[in-house]
Amino acid sequence: MELKIQGNMIQGSRDYQEDYYEICTEQFKGSNSCLVVLCDGMGGHSGGALASHIVVTAFVNEFITSTKLTPSDALAKSLSEAQLAIKSEVNDNAAPSDMGTTLVAVYVSDSDLHWLSVGDSHLYLYRKGDVIKLNEDHSMAAVLDDLVEIGRLETEEALSDPQRSALRSYVSVDDIPLVDIQSKLNYLSSKDKLILASDGLDTITLKDIETIIDKNKNKSADFISSKLLTAVDLAKAPNQDNASVVVVSLSKGFWF
């Protein structure tokens, strides 16, 4: 399995960028492996941008040195180190104590997929025309939607609830109550695509995402990520959040 990876981001209507991501392939040279880590910071320019950079950097540095651990253990240890890095920044450098960030990290090794996520950033799989969300949603939106499913809440109520975007878990100086960590062995196939995204992509629907990827499935990862963000821009949502998208394309033979 060969990998081609590219990401893009937009600032939206914000005057600062709190999203941050890193794509790591050189560290796994000689193998069909990659690590992608994406964070969506909270706390404004002084806190959110700092939190996302600190967490991504610490997470990546720990993971690429944890060569003797299983991928799941390496992901868990990297999260611990990332949280320690935030605590250190607050305690030693007087960074804002309320800063935090979501996190989604993906490690691909041949056909094996491993991920860890905290918060409401997304991991999607595109396969044969369909897009499905793989990771858990740690926002109140997931709770409200579950209440709709069991008939305890009307759809309109769930969509208009002022707490819908509130996070139930994120990386900060506090304990992390919810962590989604999973491994799927021999799961990935040629022509699959993985999409990591901050919740700024939520301006467009899952169906929109599916249609855009399907129409451009043979284009580069850079082209697809750009098309998704162009659709967000064209939607002209008021108070558009920062939005970041990283696309991982898998293939046999030539990269695409």
Tab-separated table of C-alpha atoms in Angstrom:
chain	number	residue	atom	x	y	z
A	1	MET	CA	0.000	0.000	0.000
A	2	GLU	CA	1.381	3.405	-0.967
A	3	LEU	CA	0.347	6.676	0.609
A	4	LYS	CA	-0.080	10.207	-0.680
A	5	ILE	CA	-0.942	12.828	1.916
A	6	GLN	CA	-1.685	16.534	1.814
A	7	GLY	CA	-3.535	19.037	3.955
A	8	ASN	CA	-4.890	22.567	3.677
A	9	MET	CA	-6.490	25.074	6.036
A	10	ILE	CA	-8.523	28.267	5.946
A	11	GLN	CA	-8.959	30.933	8.585
A	12	GLY	CA	-12.676	31.486	8.008
A	13	SER	CA	-13.983	34.732	9.497
A	14	ARG	CA	-11.548	34.571	12.425
A	15	ASP	CA	-8.581	36.940	12.564
A	16	TYR	CA	-6.384	34.162	13.961
A	17	GLN	CA	-5.715	30.479	13.254
A	18	GLU	CA	-6.117	27.953	16.079
A	19	ASP	CA	-5.855	24.793	13.954
A	20	TYR	CA	-2.534	23.064	13.456
A	21	TYR	CA	-1.426	19.753	11.944
A	22	GLU	CA	1.679	17.780	11.059
A	23	ILE	CA	2.176	15.017	8.506
A	24	CYS	CA	5.015	12.576	9.229
A	25	THR	CA	6.308	10.225	6.562
A	26	GLU	CA	10.077	10.734	6.489
A	27	GLN	CA	10.367	9.344	10.021
A	28	PHE	CA	9.016	6.021	8.736
A	29	LYS	CA	11.154	5.880	5.612
A	30	GLY	CA	11.321	2.449	4.041
A	31	SER	CA	7.855	1.469	5.214
A	32	ASN	CA	4.356	2.231	3.984
A	33	SER	CA	3.547	4.136	7.142
A	34	CYS	CA	2.548	7.620	8.165
A	35	LEU	CA	1.458	9.590	11.201
A	36	VAL	CA	-0.945	12.515	10.899
A	37	VAL	CA	-1.871	14.650	13.901
A	38	LEU	CA	-4.447	17.452	13.741
A	39	CYS	CA	-5.536	19.778	16.556
A	40	ASP	CA	-8.177	22.487	16.853
A	41	GLY	CA	-7.174	24.830	19.675
A	42	MET	CA	-9.417	26.703	22.087
A	43	GLY	CA	-8.674	29.912	23.900
A	44	GLY	CA	-8.206	32.490	21.161
A	45	HIS	CA	-4.950	33.516	19.561
A	46	SER	CA	-3.086	33.650	22.872
A	47	GLY	CA	-4.240	30.223	24.032
A	48	GLY	CA	-5.770	28.096	21.284
A	49	ALA	CA	-3.003	28.525	18.737
A	50	LEU	CA	-0.397	27.825	21.393
A	51	ALA	CA	-2.226	24.742	22.684
A	52	SER	CA	-2.602	23.178	19.236
A	53	HIS	CA	1.073	23.728	18.376
A	54	ILE	CA	2.295	22.377	21.715
A	55	VAL	CA	0.106	19.273	21.607
A	56	VAL	CA	0.872	18.361	17.988
A	57	THR	CA	4.621	18.855	18.473
A	58	ALA	CA	4.809	16.901	21.736
A	59	PHE	CA	2.579	14.124	20.390
A	60	VAL	CA	4.635	13.676	17.217
A	61	ASN	CA	7.991	13.795	19.022
A	62	GLU	CA	6.904	11.122	21.496
A	63	PHE	CA	5.301	8.817	18.922
A	64	ILE	CA	8.267	8.679	16.556
A	65	THR	CA	10.567	7.685	19.435
A	66	SER	CA	8.214	5.015	20.829
A	67	THR	CA	9.413	2.382	18.388
A	68	LYS	CA	9.307	-0.500	20.874
A	69	LEU	CA	5.649	0.022	21.783
A	70	THR	CA	2.588	-1.231	19.968
A	71	PRO	CA	0.886	1.515	17.915
A	72	SER	CA	-1.975	1.769	20.423
A	73	ASP	CA	0.410	2.063	23.370
A	74	ALA	CA	2.500	4.611	21.466
A	75	LEU	CA	-0.616	6.700	20.756
A	76	ALA	CA	-1.664	6.587	24.415
A	77	LYS	CA	1.826	7.510	25.635
A	78	SER	CA	2.007	10.345	23.127
A	79	LEU	CA	-1.256	11.767	24.442
A	80	SER	CA	0.105	11.677	27.986
A	81	GLU	CA	3.247	13.501	26.923
A	82	ALA	CA	1.209	16.081	25.006
A	83	GLN	CA	-0.864	16.825	28.084
A	84	LEU	CA	2.284	17.128	30.192
A	85	ALA	CA	3.592	19.633	27.654
A	86	ILE	CA	0.469	21.782	28.092
A	87	LYS	CA	0.775	21.610	31.886
A	88	SER	CA	4.419	22.571	31.648
A	89	GLU	CA	3.641	25.572	29.446
A	90	VAL	CA	1.020	26.802	31.902
A	91	ASN	CA	3.125	26.206	35.028
A	92	ASP	CA	6.528	27.319	33.714
A	93	ASN	CA	5.717	29.966	31.124
A	94	ALA	CA	2.480	31.488	32.459
A	95	ALA	CA	0.456	30.382	29.428
A	96	PRO	CA	-3.349	30.793	29.747
A	97	SER	CA	-4.544	28.156	32.214
A	98	ASP	CA	-7.810	27.628	30.313
A	99	MET	CA	-6.249	26.861	26.936
A	100	GLY	CA	-6.966	23.497	25.352
A	101	THR	CA	-7.341	21.652	22.095
A	102	THR	CA	-9.087	18.786	20.383
A	103	LEU	CA	-6.868	16.135	18.857
A	104	VAL	CA	-7.131	13.462	16.193
A	105	ALA	CA	-4.073	11.328	15.424
A	106	VAL	CA	-3.869	8.589	12.809
A	107	TYR	CA	-1.121	6.046	12.252
A	108	VAL	CA	-1.301	3.988	9.069
A	109	SER	CA	0.974	1.006	8.526
A	110	ASP	CA	0.269	-0.898	5.310
A	111	SER	CA	-3.383	-1.925	5.656
A	112	ASP	CA	-3.538	-1.371	9.433
A	113	LEU	CA	-5.253	1.717	10.809
A	114	HIS	CA	-4.757	3.055	14.329
A	115	TRP	CA	-6.207	6.251	15.741
A	116	LEU	CA	-6.630	8.280	18.888
A	117	SER	CA	-8.977	11.223	19.234
A	118	VAL	CA	-10.186	13.610	21.907
A	119	GLY	CA	-12.921	16.143	21.217
A	120	ASP	CA	-14.931	16.811	18.086
A	121	SER	CA	-12.364	16.812	15.287
A	122	HIS	CA	-13.154	14.220	12.640
A	123	LEU	CA	-11.730	11.084	11.088
A	124	TYR	CA	-13.646	9.974	8.014
A	125	LEU	CA	-13.179	7.024	5.673
A	126	TYR	CA	-14.057	7.284	1.984
A	127	ARG	CA	-14.572	3.907	0.353
A	128	LYS	CA	-16.326	3.113	-2.933
A	129	GLY	CA	-18.455	6.242	-2.994
A	130	ASP	CA	-19.403	6.331	0.687
A	131	VAL	CA	-18.037	8.431	3.545
A	132	ILE	CA	-18.381	7.255	7.130
A	133	LYS	CA	-17.171	8.819	10.374
A	134	LEU	CA	-14.816	6.495	12.206
A	135	ASN	CA	-14.028	8.245	15.464
A	136	GLU	CA	-16.258	9.220	18.370
A	137	ASP	CA	-17.701	12.711	18.779
A	138	HIS	CA	-16.968	14.106	22.238
A	139	SER	CA	-19.239	17.131	21.866
A	140	MET	CA	-22.775	17.565	23.167
A	141	ALA	CA	-23.965	17.164	19.570
A	142	ALA	CA	-23.493	13.396	19.840
A	143	VAL	CA	-25.527	13.259	23.068
A	144	LEU	CA	-28.336	15.370	21.611
A	145	ASP	CA	-28.454	13.288	18.427
A	146	ASP	CA	-28.704	10.111	20.516
A	147	LEU	CA	-31.691	11.619	22.330
A	148	VAL	CA	-33.325	12.246	18.950
A	149	GLU	CA	-32.665	8.612	17.979
A	150	ILE	CA	-34.541	7.284	21.018
A	151	GLY	CA	-37.389	9.791	20.664
A	152	ARG	CA	-36.580	11.915	23.724
A	153	LEU	CA	-35.873	15.049	21.692
A	154	GLU	CA	-37.078	16.584	18.446
A	155	THR	CA	-34.543	17.074	15.636
A	156	GLU	CA	-35.122	20.829	15.589
A	157	GLU	CA	-34.484	21.049	19.328
A	158	ALA	CA	-31.252	19.104	19.021
A	159	LEU	CA	-29.970	21.241	16.158
A	160	SER	CA	-30.802	24.538	17.868
A	161	ASP	CA	-29.581	23.640	21.358
A	162	PRO	CA	-27.124	26.356	22.476
A	163	GLN	CA	-24.888	23.710	24.076
A	164	ARG	CA	-24.652	21.612	20.917
A	165	SER	CA	-21.018	22.499	20.219
A	166	ALA	CA	-19.864	22.266	23.846
A	167	LEU	CA	-17.033	19.777	24.315
A	168	ARG	CA	-17.231	16.916	26.802
A	169	SER	CA	-13.527	16.133	26.424
A	170	TYR	CA	-10.401	17.921	25.198
A	171	VAL	CA	-6.685	18.128	25.945
A	172	SER	CA	-5.860	20.686	28.643
A	173	VAL	CA	-4.317	20.836	32.107
A	174	ASP	CA	-7.309	18.902	33.464
A	175	ASP	CA	-7.962	15.160	33.305
A	176	ILE	CA	-9.207	13.931	29.933
A	177	PRO	CA	-12.547	12.189	30.562
A	178	LEU	CA	-13.079	10.690	27.091
A	179	VAL	CA	-10.465	9.232	24.737
A	180	ASP	CA	-11.265	7.259	21.601
A	181	ILE	CA	-8.401	4.890	20.782
A	182	GLN	CA	-8.886	2.099	18.271
A	183	SER	CA	-7.000	-0.248	15.975
A	184	LYS	CA	-8.360	-1.911	12.853
A	185	LEU	CA	-5.976	-4.490	11.435
A	186	ASN	CA	-6.040	-5.353	7.723
A	187	TYR	CA	-8.772	-2.741	7.405
A	188	LEU	CA	-7.574	-0.439	4.640
A	189	SER	CA	-7.865	-1.176	0.948
A	190	SER	CA	-6.454	0.284	-2.218
A	191	LYS	CA	-8.356	3.439	-3.261
A	192	ASP	CA	-9.545	4.162	0.294
A	193	LYS	CA	-9.109	7.692	1.551
A	194	LEU	CA	-8.861	8.944	5.113
A	195	ILE	CA	-9.948	12.487	5.912
A	196	LEU	CA	-8.897	14.255	9.104
A	197	ALA	CA	-10.665	17.549	9.733
A	198	SER	CA	-11.376	20.150	12.372
A	199	ASP	CA	-15.027	20.905	13.063
A	200	GLY	CA	-14.859	23.968	10.819
A	201	LEU	CA	-15.645	21.507	8.025
A	202	ASP	CA	-19.091	20.981	9.580
A	203	THR	CA	-20.358	23.968	7.576
A	204	ILE	CA	-20.910	21.473	4.764
A	205	THR	CA	-22.810	18.215	5.211
A	206	LEU	CA	-21.490	14.672	5.199
A	207	LYS	CA	-23.298	14.216	1.878
A	208	ASP	CA	-21.462	17.243	0.479
A	209	ILE	CA	-18.153	15.747	1.588
A	210	GLU	CA	-19.063	12.429	-0.013
A	211	THR	CA	-20.036	14.060	-3.322
A	212	ILE	CA	-16.907	16.212	-3.519
A	213	ILE	CA	-14.567	13.306	-2.835
A	214	ASP	CA	-16.398	10.949	-5.179
A	215	LYS	CA	-16.240	13.456	-8.045
A	216	ASN	CA	-12.527	13.985	-7.474
A	217	LYS	CA	-11.444	10.553	-6.258
A	218	ASN	CA	-8.734	10.255	-8.895
A	219	LYS	CA	-7.297	13.693	-8.151
A	220	SER	CA	-4.449	14.430	-5.747
A	221	ALA	CA	-4.865	14.608	-1.982
A	222	ASP	CA	-4.002	18.317	-2.229
A	223	PHE	CA	-6.763	18.914	-4.795
A	224	ILE	CA	-9.395	17.088	-2.727
A	225	SER	CA	-8.554	18.886	0.507
A	226	SER	CA	-8.648	22.221	-1.339
A	227	LYS	CA	-12.030	21.421	-2.941
A	228	LEU	CA	-13.533	20.578	0.465
A	229	LEU	CA	-12.350	23.873	1.923
A	230	THR	CA	-13.529	25.796	-1.146
A	231	ALA	CA	-17.008	24.380	-0.506
A	232	VAL	CA	-16.795	25.661	3.077
A	233	ASP	CA	-15.803	29.113	1.804
A	234	LEU	CA	-18.617	29.171	-0.757
A	235	ALA	CA	-21.185	28.347	1.927
A	236	LYS	CA	-20.426	31.789	3.453
A	237	ALA	CA	-21.517	30.749	6.925
A	238	PRO	CA	-21.623	33.606	9.441
A	239	ASN	CA	-18.756	33.442	11.942
A	240	GLN	CA	-17.077	30.672	9.962
A	241	ASP	CA	-14.586	28.844	12.172
A	242	ASN	CA	-11.043	27.895	11.160
A	243	ALA	CA	-11.172	24.737	9.065
A	244	SER	CA	-8.421	22.234	8.314
A	245	VAL	CA	-8.492	19.090	6.188
A	246	VAL	CA	-5.821	16.433	5.660
A	247	VAL	CA	-6.424	13.733	3.037
A	248	VAL	CA	-4.579	10.409	3.047
A	249	SER	CA	-4.942	8.552	-0.267
A	250	LEU	CA	-4.048	4.886	-0.464
A	251	SER	CA	-3.124	3.045	-3.617
A	252	LYS	CA	-1.238	0.120	-5.049
A	253	GLY	CA	1.423	1.083	-7.515
A	254	PHE	CA	1.629	4.774	-8.312
A	255	TRP	CA	0.669	7.508	-5.901
A	256	PHE	CA	-2.366	9.532	-6.834
